[in-house]
Short mmCIF file of C-alpha atoms and ligand atoms in Angstrom, two decimals:
data_model
loop_
_atom_site.label_atom_id
_atom_site.label_comp_id
_atom_site.label_asym_id
_atom_site.label_seq_id
_atom_site.Cartn_x
_atom_site.Cartn_y
_atom_site.Cartn_z
CA MET A 43 140.43 134.52 -46.81
CA PRO A 44 139.04 134.55 -50.40
CA ARG A 45 140.78 136.96 -52.75
CA THR A 46 138.80 139.85 -54.20
CA LYS A 47 139.73 141.80 -57.31
CA THR A 48 140.91 144.76 -55.27
CA ASP A 49 143.42 142.54 -53.45
CA ASN A 50 145.53 142.23 -56.60
CA PRO A 51 148.99 143.76 -55.96
CA LYS A 52 148.99 145.21 -59.51
CA ILE A 53 146.37 147.81 -58.74
CA ASP A 54 148.03 149.31 -55.67
CA THR A 55 149.38 152.32 -57.52
CA ARG A 56 145.89 153.65 -58.23
CA LEU A 57 144.84 153.69 -54.59
CA LYS A 58 145.02 156.65 -52.28
CA CYS A 59 146.56 156.56 -48.83
CA ALA A 60 144.76 158.17 -45.92
CA PHE A 61 146.98 160.33 -43.75
CA SER A 62 146.64 159.98 -40.03
CA GLU A 63 148.25 162.56 -37.80
CA SER A 64 151.74 161.61 -36.70
CA ILE A 65 152.15 160.89 -33.03
CA ASP A 66 153.89 163.26 -30.71
CA SER A 67 156.23 161.22 -28.50
CA SER A 68 154.92 163.16 -25.50
CA ASP A 69 151.49 161.60 -26.19
CA VAL A 70 150.21 159.08 -23.70
CA ALA A 71 150.69 156.08 -25.90
CA VAL A 72 150.58 154.58 -29.36
CA ARG A 73 147.05 153.19 -29.76
CA ILE A 74 147.14 149.76 -31.29
CA GLY A 75 144.55 147.45 -32.84
CA VAL A 76 145.30 143.73 -33.01
CA ILE A 77 143.72 141.72 -35.85
CA GLY A 78 143.69 137.98 -35.15
CA CYS A 79 143.57 136.57 -31.63
CA GLY A 80 144.05 132.86 -32.11
CA TYR A 81 147.12 131.09 -30.74
CA TRP A 82 149.73 133.85 -31.14
CA GLY A 83 147.72 137.11 -30.98
CA PRO A 84 147.25 137.03 -27.16
CA ASN A 85 151.06 136.94 -26.71
CA LEU A 86 151.39 140.17 -28.66
CA ILE A 87 148.51 141.75 -26.73
CA ARG A 88 150.15 140.82 -23.40
CA ASN A 89 153.50 142.32 -24.43
CA PHE A 90 152.05 145.56 -25.86
CA GLN A 91 149.97 145.98 -22.70
CA GLU A 92 153.19 145.90 -20.65
CA LEU A 93 154.77 148.74 -22.63
CA PRO A 94 154.38 152.17 -21.02
CA GLN A 95 154.14 153.89 -24.43
CA ALA A 96 151.54 151.58 -25.97
CA LYS A 97 147.91 150.80 -25.40
CA ILE A 98 145.85 148.05 -27.01
CA ALA A 99 142.68 149.91 -27.97
CA ALA A 100 140.86 147.23 -29.96
CA VAL A 101 141.06 143.63 -31.07
CA SER A 102 139.37 141.78 -33.87
CA ASP A 103 138.79 138.11 -34.56
CA LEU A 104 136.28 136.27 -36.69
CA ARG A 105 135.56 133.94 -33.78
CA ASP A 106 133.30 135.30 -31.06
CA GLU A 107 134.63 132.92 -28.42
CA ARG A 108 138.17 134.31 -28.85
CA LEU A 109 136.88 137.85 -28.34
CA LYS A 110 134.87 136.85 -25.27
CA SER A 111 137.89 135.23 -23.70
CA LEU A 112 139.97 138.40 -24.30
CA ALA A 113 137.22 140.69 -23.04
CA ARG A 114 137.22 138.74 -19.75
CA ARG A 115 140.95 139.39 -19.35
CA TYR A 116 141.11 143.01 -20.63
CA ALA A 117 137.93 144.89 -19.81
CA SER A 118 138.95 148.18 -21.49
CA ILE A 119 139.66 146.73 -24.96
CA GLN A 120 137.05 147.14 -27.71
CA CYS A 121 136.25 143.87 -29.50
CA THR A 122 134.92 143.42 -33.02
CA THR A 123 134.49 140.63 -35.55
CA ARG A 124 135.01 143.14 -38.40
CA TYR A 125 138.62 144.30 -38.60
CA GLU A 126 137.44 147.17 -40.84
CA ASP A 127 136.06 148.81 -37.65
CA ILE A 128 139.64 149.10 -36.39
CA LEU A 129 140.88 150.54 -39.68
CA ARG A 130 138.08 153.13 -39.68
CA ASP A 131 138.83 154.29 -36.14
CA PRO A 132 140.89 157.51 -36.31
CA ALA A 133 141.95 157.04 -32.68
CA ILE A 134 143.95 153.93 -33.61
CA ASP A 135 147.49 154.64 -34.82
CA ALA A 136 148.81 151.20 -35.69
CA VAL A 137 147.66 147.66 -36.34
CA VAL A 138 149.23 144.30 -35.63
CA ILE A 139 148.19 141.51 -38.01
CA VAL A 140 148.24 138.03 -36.47
CA THR A 141 145.97 136.17 -38.87
CA PRO A 142 146.69 133.18 -41.16
CA ILE A 143 149.40 133.90 -43.75
CA SER A 144 147.17 134.13 -46.83
CA SER A 145 145.25 137.02 -45.25
CA HIS A 146 148.34 139.12 -44.37
CA TYR A 147 148.47 140.91 -47.71
CA PRO A 148 144.81 141.98 -48.11
CA ILE A 149 144.53 143.11 -44.48
CA ALA A 150 147.88 144.94 -44.47
CA LYS A 151 147.09 146.68 -47.74
CA ARG A 152 143.84 148.05 -46.34
CA ALA A 153 145.54 149.04 -43.09
CA LEU A 154 148.28 151.01 -44.88
CA LEU A 155 145.70 152.71 -47.10
CA ALA A 156 143.77 153.63 -43.96
CA GLY A 157 146.88 155.44 -42.67
CA LYS A 158 147.97 152.92 -40.01
CA ASP A 159 151.50 151.79 -39.20
CA VAL A 160 151.61 148.01 -39.58
CA LEU A 161 153.32 145.09 -37.86
CA ILE A 162 152.67 141.75 -39.59
CA GLU A 163 153.46 138.45 -37.97
CA LYS A 164 155.92 136.25 -39.85
CA PRO A 165 156.01 135.61 -42.73
CA LEU A 166 155.31 139.03 -44.27
CA ALA A 167 153.12 137.65 -47.06
CA ALA A 168 152.28 134.49 -48.99
CA THR A 169 154.21 135.52 -52.13
CA VAL A 170 157.13 137.78 -53.04
CA LYS A 171 154.80 139.75 -55.31
CA GLU A 172 152.47 140.54 -52.41
CA GLY A 173 155.39 141.38 -50.11
CA MET A 174 156.90 143.78 -52.66
CA ALA A 175 153.52 145.44 -53.18
CA LEU A 176 153.29 146.08 -49.42
CA VAL A 177 156.83 147.52 -49.33
CA ARG A 178 155.95 149.94 -52.14
CA LEU A 179 152.63 150.87 -50.57
CA ALA A 180 154.15 151.53 -47.14
CA ARG A 181 156.78 153.75 -48.75
CA ARG A 182 154.14 155.67 -50.68
CA CYS A 183 151.90 156.10 -47.63
CA ARG A 184 154.94 156.95 -45.46
CA LYS A 185 153.92 154.33 -42.93
CA ILE A 186 155.94 151.84 -40.91
CA LEU A 187 155.86 148.29 -42.27
CA MET A 188 157.48 145.79 -39.94
CA VAL A 189 157.52 141.99 -39.92
CA GLY A 190 157.52 139.98 -36.69
CA HIS A 191 160.76 138.05 -37.12
CA THR A 192 160.89 137.52 -33.37
CA PHE A 193 164.28 135.81 -33.38
CA GLU A 194 165.96 138.92 -34.70
CA TYR A 195 165.07 140.40 -31.30
CA ASN A 196 166.38 137.38 -29.38
CA PRO A 197 169.48 138.28 -27.32
CA SER A 198 171.15 134.88 -28.01
CA VAL A 199 170.72 135.34 -31.77
CA LEU A 200 172.07 138.91 -31.52
CA LYS A 201 175.05 137.69 -29.47
CA VAL A 202 176.02 135.17 -32.19
CA ALA A 203 175.75 137.91 -34.84
CA GLU A 204 178.07 140.08 -32.72
CA LEU A 205 180.60 137.23 -32.33
CA LEU A 206 180.53 136.57 -36.07
CA ARG A 207 181.07 140.23 -36.91
CA SER A 208 183.93 140.59 -34.41
CA GLY A 209 185.71 137.61 -36.02
CA GLU A 210 185.72 135.60 -32.79
CA LEU A 211 184.00 132.60 -34.40
CA GLY A 212 185.99 132.74 -37.62
CA LYS A 213 184.65 132.02 -41.07
CA PRO A 214 181.28 130.23 -41.04
CA TYR A 215 181.35 126.76 -42.64
CA TYR A 216 177.77 125.60 -42.20
CA ILE A 217 174.56 126.02 -40.18
CA ASP A 218 172.25 123.18 -39.22
CA SER A 219 168.81 123.94 -37.78
CA VAL A 220 166.11 121.65 -36.44
CA ARG A 221 162.62 122.94 -35.63
CA VAL A 222 160.34 119.94 -35.12
CA ASN A 223 157.52 118.76 -32.87
CA LEU A 224 154.09 117.14 -33.07
CA GLY A 225 151.69 119.78 -34.52
CA LEU A 226 150.26 122.43 -34.67
CA TYR A 227 148.99 121.69 -38.18
CA GLN A 228 147.93 125.01 -39.76
CA SER A 229 144.57 125.29 -41.48
CA ASP A 230 145.40 127.77 -44.24
CA GLY A 231 146.58 125.27 -46.86
CA LEU A 232 150.28 126.18 -46.69
CA ASN A 233 152.92 123.61 -45.84
CA VAL A 234 155.21 123.31 -42.81
CA VAL A 235 157.93 125.38 -44.51
CA TRP A 236 155.74 128.51 -44.40
CA ASP A 237 154.89 127.93 -40.76
CA LEU A 238 158.22 126.96 -39.17
CA ALA A 239 161.07 127.86 -41.52
CA PRO A 240 160.63 131.69 -41.43
CA HIS A 241 162.25 131.68 -37.98
CA ASP A 242 165.38 129.79 -39.02
CA ILE A 243 165.69 131.60 -42.33
CA SER A 244 165.52 135.00 -40.63
CA ILE A 245 168.15 133.91 -38.06
CA ILE A 246 170.47 132.56 -40.78
CA LEU A 247 170.15 135.69 -42.97
CA HIS A 248 170.79 137.85 -39.92
CA TRP A 249 173.94 135.89 -39.02
CA LEU A 250 175.37 135.62 -42.52
CA GLY A 251 174.23 139.06 -43.73
CA GLN A 252 173.63 137.82 -47.27
CA MET A 253 171.15 135.93 -49.44
CA PRO A 254 171.73 132.36 -50.58
CA ARG A 255 172.57 131.76 -54.23
CA ALA A 256 170.32 128.71 -54.49
CA VAL A 257 167.68 126.81 -52.52
CA SER A 258 166.69 123.14 -52.75
CA ALA A 259 164.04 121.44 -50.65
CA TRP A 260 162.47 118.05 -50.17
CA GLY A 261 159.12 117.65 -48.47
CA GLN A 262 156.56 114.98 -47.94
CA SER A 263 152.85 114.98 -47.06
CA PHE A 264 152.02 112.19 -44.65
CA VAL A 265 148.92 113.22 -42.72
CA ARG A 266 147.15 115.60 -45.11
CA LYS A 267 147.03 115.39 -48.88
CA ARG A 268 149.44 117.63 -50.80
CA ILE A 269 150.49 119.71 -47.76
CA ALA A 270 154.00 118.73 -46.72
CA ASP A 271 154.28 118.19 -42.98
CA VAL A 272 158.01 117.39 -43.09
CA ALA A 273 160.65 119.25 -45.10
CA PHE A 274 164.42 119.53 -45.47
CA LEU A 275 165.87 122.69 -47.00
CA ARG A 276 169.36 123.33 -48.32
CA LEU A 277 170.52 126.93 -48.74
CA GLU A 278 173.77 127.54 -50.65
CA PHE A 279 175.48 130.81 -49.76
CA PRO A 280 178.40 132.56 -51.47
CA GLY A 281 181.80 131.44 -50.18
CA ASN A 282 180.74 127.77 -49.89
CA VAL A 283 178.69 128.40 -46.77
CA LEU A 284 175.88 125.88 -46.43
CA ALA A 285 172.71 125.87 -44.35
CA HIS A 286 170.45 122.90 -43.74
CA LEU A 287 167.00 123.20 -42.16
CA HIS A 288 164.74 120.43 -40.91
CA VAL A 289 161.15 121.47 -40.15
CA SER A 290 158.34 119.15 -39.17
CA TRP A 291 154.87 118.99 -37.62
CA LEU A 292 155.29 115.22 -37.36
CA HIS A 293 158.00 114.43 -34.86
CA PRO A 294 157.88 112.69 -31.47
CA THR A 295 159.91 115.31 -29.60
CA LYS A 296 160.12 119.07 -29.63
CA ILE A 297 163.51 120.33 -30.81
CA ARG A 298 164.47 123.95 -31.43
CA ARG A 299 168.20 123.91 -32.04
CA ILE A 300 170.60 125.68 -34.39
CA THR A 301 174.25 124.73 -34.71
CA LEU A 302 176.75 126.98 -36.43
CA VAL A 303 180.16 125.59 -37.29
CA ALA A 304 182.89 128.08 -38.14
CA ASP A 305 186.62 127.64 -38.57
CA LYS A 306 187.53 129.01 -35.12
CA LYS A 307 184.56 128.07 -32.92
CA MET A 308 181.22 126.30 -32.95
CA VAL A 309 177.87 127.56 -31.61
CA ILE A 310 174.83 125.71 -30.30
CA PHE A 311 171.66 127.72 -29.72
CA ASP A 312 169.02 125.59 -28.03
CA GLU A 313 165.91 127.62 -27.41
CA LEU A 314 164.40 124.99 -25.11
CA GLU A 315 167.30 124.95 -22.63
CA ASN A 316 166.29 126.62 -19.39
CA ALA A 317 169.51 128.33 -18.40
CA GLU A 318 172.30 127.93 -20.96
CA LYS A 319 170.50 128.46 -24.26
CA LEU A 320 173.65 129.55 -26.02
CA LYS A 321 176.94 127.62 -25.94
CA ILE A 322 180.18 128.51 -27.70
CA ALA A 323 182.55 125.57 -28.13
CA ASP A 324 186.23 126.12 -28.77
CA LYS A 325 186.36 123.08 -31.03
CA GLY A 326 187.62 122.53 -34.54
CA ALA A 327 189.44 120.38 -37.02
CA HIS A 328 192.33 121.38 -39.28
CA ILE A 329 195.04 119.88 -41.45
CA ASP A 330 198.14 119.58 -39.31
CA PRO A 331 200.76 121.71 -41.18
CA ALA A 332 203.65 119.81 -39.52
CA SER A 333 202.57 116.45 -40.85
CA ARG A 334 203.91 115.24 -44.18
CA GLU A 335 200.78 113.27 -44.72
CA ILE A 336 197.42 114.98 -44.84
CA ARG A 337 196.62 114.48 -41.20
CA VAL A 338 193.65 116.07 -39.46
CA GLY A 339 194.33 117.68 -36.10
CA TYR A 340 191.55 118.45 -33.60
CA ARG A 341 191.06 121.24 -31.10
CA VAL A 342 188.86 120.38 -28.14
CA GLY A 343 188.80 123.40 -25.86
CA ASP A 344 186.33 124.94 -23.42
CA ILE A 345 182.61 125.29 -23.91
CA VAL A 346 181.31 128.59 -22.53
CA SER A 347 177.79 129.91 -22.19
CA PRO A 348 177.82 133.72 -22.49
CA ARG A 349 175.47 135.69 -20.29
CA VAL A 350 172.67 137.19 -22.36
CA ASP A 351 169.77 139.49 -21.55
CA THR A 352 166.73 137.44 -20.47
CA THR A 353 164.01 139.91 -21.55
CA GLU A 354 161.35 138.16 -23.64
CA PRO A 355 162.26 138.62 -27.35
CA LEU A 356 158.61 139.35 -28.21
CA TYR A 357 158.64 142.24 -25.71
CA GLN A 358 161.75 143.63 -27.45
CA GLU A 359 160.00 143.27 -30.82
CA CYS A 360 156.89 145.13 -29.59
CA GLN A 361 159.06 147.84 -28.01
CA HIS A 362 160.94 148.26 -31.29
CA PHE A 363 157.69 148.70 -33.26
CA VAL A 364 156.53 151.41 -30.85
CA ASP A 365 159.96 153.11 -30.93
CA CYS A 366 159.92 153.12 -34.74
CA ILE A 367 156.47 154.76 -34.75
CA LEU A 368 157.41 157.40 -32.18
CA GLN A 369 160.84 158.17 -33.64
CA HIS A 370 159.92 157.70 -37.34
CA LYS A 371 162.62 155.05 -37.71
CA THR A 372 162.86 152.19 -40.21
CA PRO A 373 162.41 148.92 -38.33
CA ARG A 374 165.30 146.46 -38.18
CA THR A 375 162.90 143.86 -39.58
CA ASP A 376 161.29 146.09 -42.19
CA GLY A 377 159.25 145.04 -45.22
CA GLU A 378 162.34 144.40 -47.34
CA ASN A 379 163.73 142.09 -44.69
CA GLY A 380 160.36 140.30 -44.76
CA VAL A 381 160.47 139.95 -48.57
CA ARG A 382 163.95 138.35 -48.39
CA VAL A 383 162.57 135.60 -46.16
CA VAL A 384 159.47 135.13 -48.35
CA ARG A 385 161.75 134.84 -51.42
CA ILE A 386 163.46 131.83 -49.84
CA LEU A 387 160.16 130.29 -48.68
CA GLU A 388 158.76 130.65 -52.18
CA ALA A 389 161.87 129.05 -53.71
CA ALA A 390 161.70 126.15 -51.21
CA ASP A 391 158.03 125.62 -52.02
CA LYS A 392 158.80 125.55 -55.75
CA SER A 393 161.68 123.13 -55.20
CA ILE A 394 159.44 120.75 -53.17
CA LYS A 395 156.90 120.78 -56.00
CA ARG A 396 159.71 119.94 -58.49
CA GLY A 397 161.02 117.04 -56.42
CA GLY A 398 163.96 118.89 -54.85
CA SER A 399 165.34 120.75 -57.88
CA ARG A 400 167.81 123.56 -57.28
CA ILE A 401 166.15 127.01 -57.50
CA LEU A 402 168.45 129.95 -58.14
CA ILE A 403 167.70 133.04 -56.09
N1 LIG B 743 156.49 134.78 -34.06
C1 LIG B 743 156.11 133.57 -33.68
O1 LIG B 743 156.83 132.89 -32.95
C2 LIG B 743 154.78 133.03 -34.13
C3 LIG B 743 154.22 131.94 -33.48
C4 LIG B 743 152.98 131.46 -33.92
C5 LIG B 743 152.34 132.05 -34.99
N2 LIG B 743 152.91 133.12 -35.60
C6 LIG B 743 152.25 133.75 -36.76
O2 LIG B 743 151.07 134.40 -36.31
C7 LIG B 743 150.05 134.33 -37.32
C8 LIG B 743 148.81 133.66 -36.74
O3 LIG B 743 149.14 132.36 -36.31
P1 LIG B 743 148.28 131.61 -35.19
O4 LIG B 743 149.04 130.37 -34.89
O5 LIG B 743 147.91 132.55 -34.10
O6 LIG B 743 146.99 131.21 -36.04
P2 LIG B 743 145.52 130.89 -35.46
O7 LIG B 743 144.80 130.21 -36.57
O8 LIG B 743 145.59 130.24 -34.13
O9 LIG B 743 144.89 132.34 -35.23
C9 LIG B 743 144.57 133.20 -36.29
C10 LIG B 743 143.31 133.96 -35.87
O10 LIG B 743 143.04 134.94 -36.86
C11 LIG B 743 141.62 135.04 -36.96
N3 LIG B 743 141.27 135.64 -38.25
C12 LIG B 743 141.40 135.11 -39.49
N4 LIG B 743 141.00 135.99 -40.43
C13 LIG B 743 140.60 137.11 -39.76
C14 LIG B 743 140.05 138.36 -40.16
N5 LIG B 743 139.83 138.64 -41.43
N6 LIG B 743 139.75 139.27 -39.20
C15 LIG B 743 139.97 139.00 -37.88
N7 LIG B 743 140.47 137.81 -37.44
C16 LIG B 743 140.79 136.89 -38.36
C17 LIG B 743 141.12 133.61 -36.81
O11 LIG B 743 139.78 133.57 -36.41
C18 LIG B 743 142.07 133.06 -35.74
O12 LIG B 743 141.53 133.17 -34.43
C19 LIG B 743 150.69 133.56 -38.50
O13 LIG B 743 151.23 134.49 -39.40
C20 LIG B 743 151.81 132.78 -37.84
O14 LIG B 743 152.86 132.46 -38.74
C21 LIG B 743 154.10 133.62 -35.18
#
C-alpha cells in the first residue's frame, strides 16, 4: 500500500483517538471486522466464528472474488472493498488485520484512532519505528494491541517453556530451527525472513525469555531480483546460548522443525508430525570426571513424547484476543512483544544487506 503523509509515525501524537463504548462481558459477543481475506484471513474468520463470545460482523478485501467466496460461505457477514467502512461502523468493536506486512501500520493506526481493539497478524509492522508508534498509540487510546504470534499459543511450544522454567531440560546450549518449503512467494517486496522467521523468533524469545545480543544473517535471491528467498540467521544470546534459523521459499520438501539442545535433555518439535509433534530425549554429552584424560561420556536414555492439548493454536489465539477485550487484560503477545520480534527481523535484514555483518541489538 503506498504511504501517505499521514502514515508517518512521527505525527501520531497530534491525532485524536475516538472512544468506543467498552463491552460488557454479559453482551452477546465481541463484534469483529476482518481486514484482508487472502490466504490466512479465512482461517481467522473460521476460528472467531467458532467462539461463543465473538461474531464476525464484516470483512474487507480489495479483491471482489475473495469477498464473493466468503459471502457464499457466511451469508450474515457484511463485505466491503473499503476497510474504512469497518472502521466507521460503531457496531464493530475490534478489527483483525490480515493484509500484507507493509500495510499493517497504516491500517492499524487508523483502526486504533477509530476506537477499535486491534489484532495484527505477524509480524506487527514492517519497521521497529512503526511498531513502537503503534504501541504508543494503543496505550494512548487505551485499546488492545495484540500480534498474532500463533506459536505462542501452541501447546507444544508452551510445554517446552514450562520444562525449561522448571529446570527439567537444564541450561539451554543452542536452538536450531528449519522452516522451509517451495513457496509461497509473497508479493509485498519483503524477503523470506519477514515471512517465515517471525514464527521461529517468537518461539525462541518465548523459550529463552530474553533478547539476543547480536544478530547476523546471510541471504540470497535466486528467483526474484534483490528479494532473498533463502536465509540463514544466527542469534547470539547472553550466556553463550546460540540460535540458528534456516528459512526458505526454495526447498524441495516442507520442514517445520525446531531442535533445542540443553545440558540435561534435548527437544525436537516437529509441527508436521501427526501424533508425536513434541519429543524429549534424555540424551547428552559430558566430560567424564573420572577420566584422567579429557574423555567425553554420552547419555543415551529414553525419548518421550508428552501429551499436549490438541486444540488448534489459532483458536487459542482468537480466544485470548476476545478474553483480553472482555476482561481488559494485556495480551500475552502484546505490541511490545511484537516490536521485539520486528527488532530482530530488522537487524537480520540489515545484516543480509551488509553481507552477513554482526548487528548488535
Ligand atoms: N500466523 C500464521 O501462521 C500466518 C500464516 C500466513 C500468513 N500470515 C500473515 O497474515 C498476513 C497476510 O498474509 P496472507 O498470506 O494471507 O497474504 P495474502 O496476500 O494471501 O492476503 C492478503 C489479502 O489482503 C488484501 N488486502 C491488501 N490490502 C488491503 C486493504 N487495504 N484493505 C483490504 N484488504 C486488503 C489482499 O487483497 C489480499 O487478499 C501477513 O501478515 C502474513 O505474515 C500469518
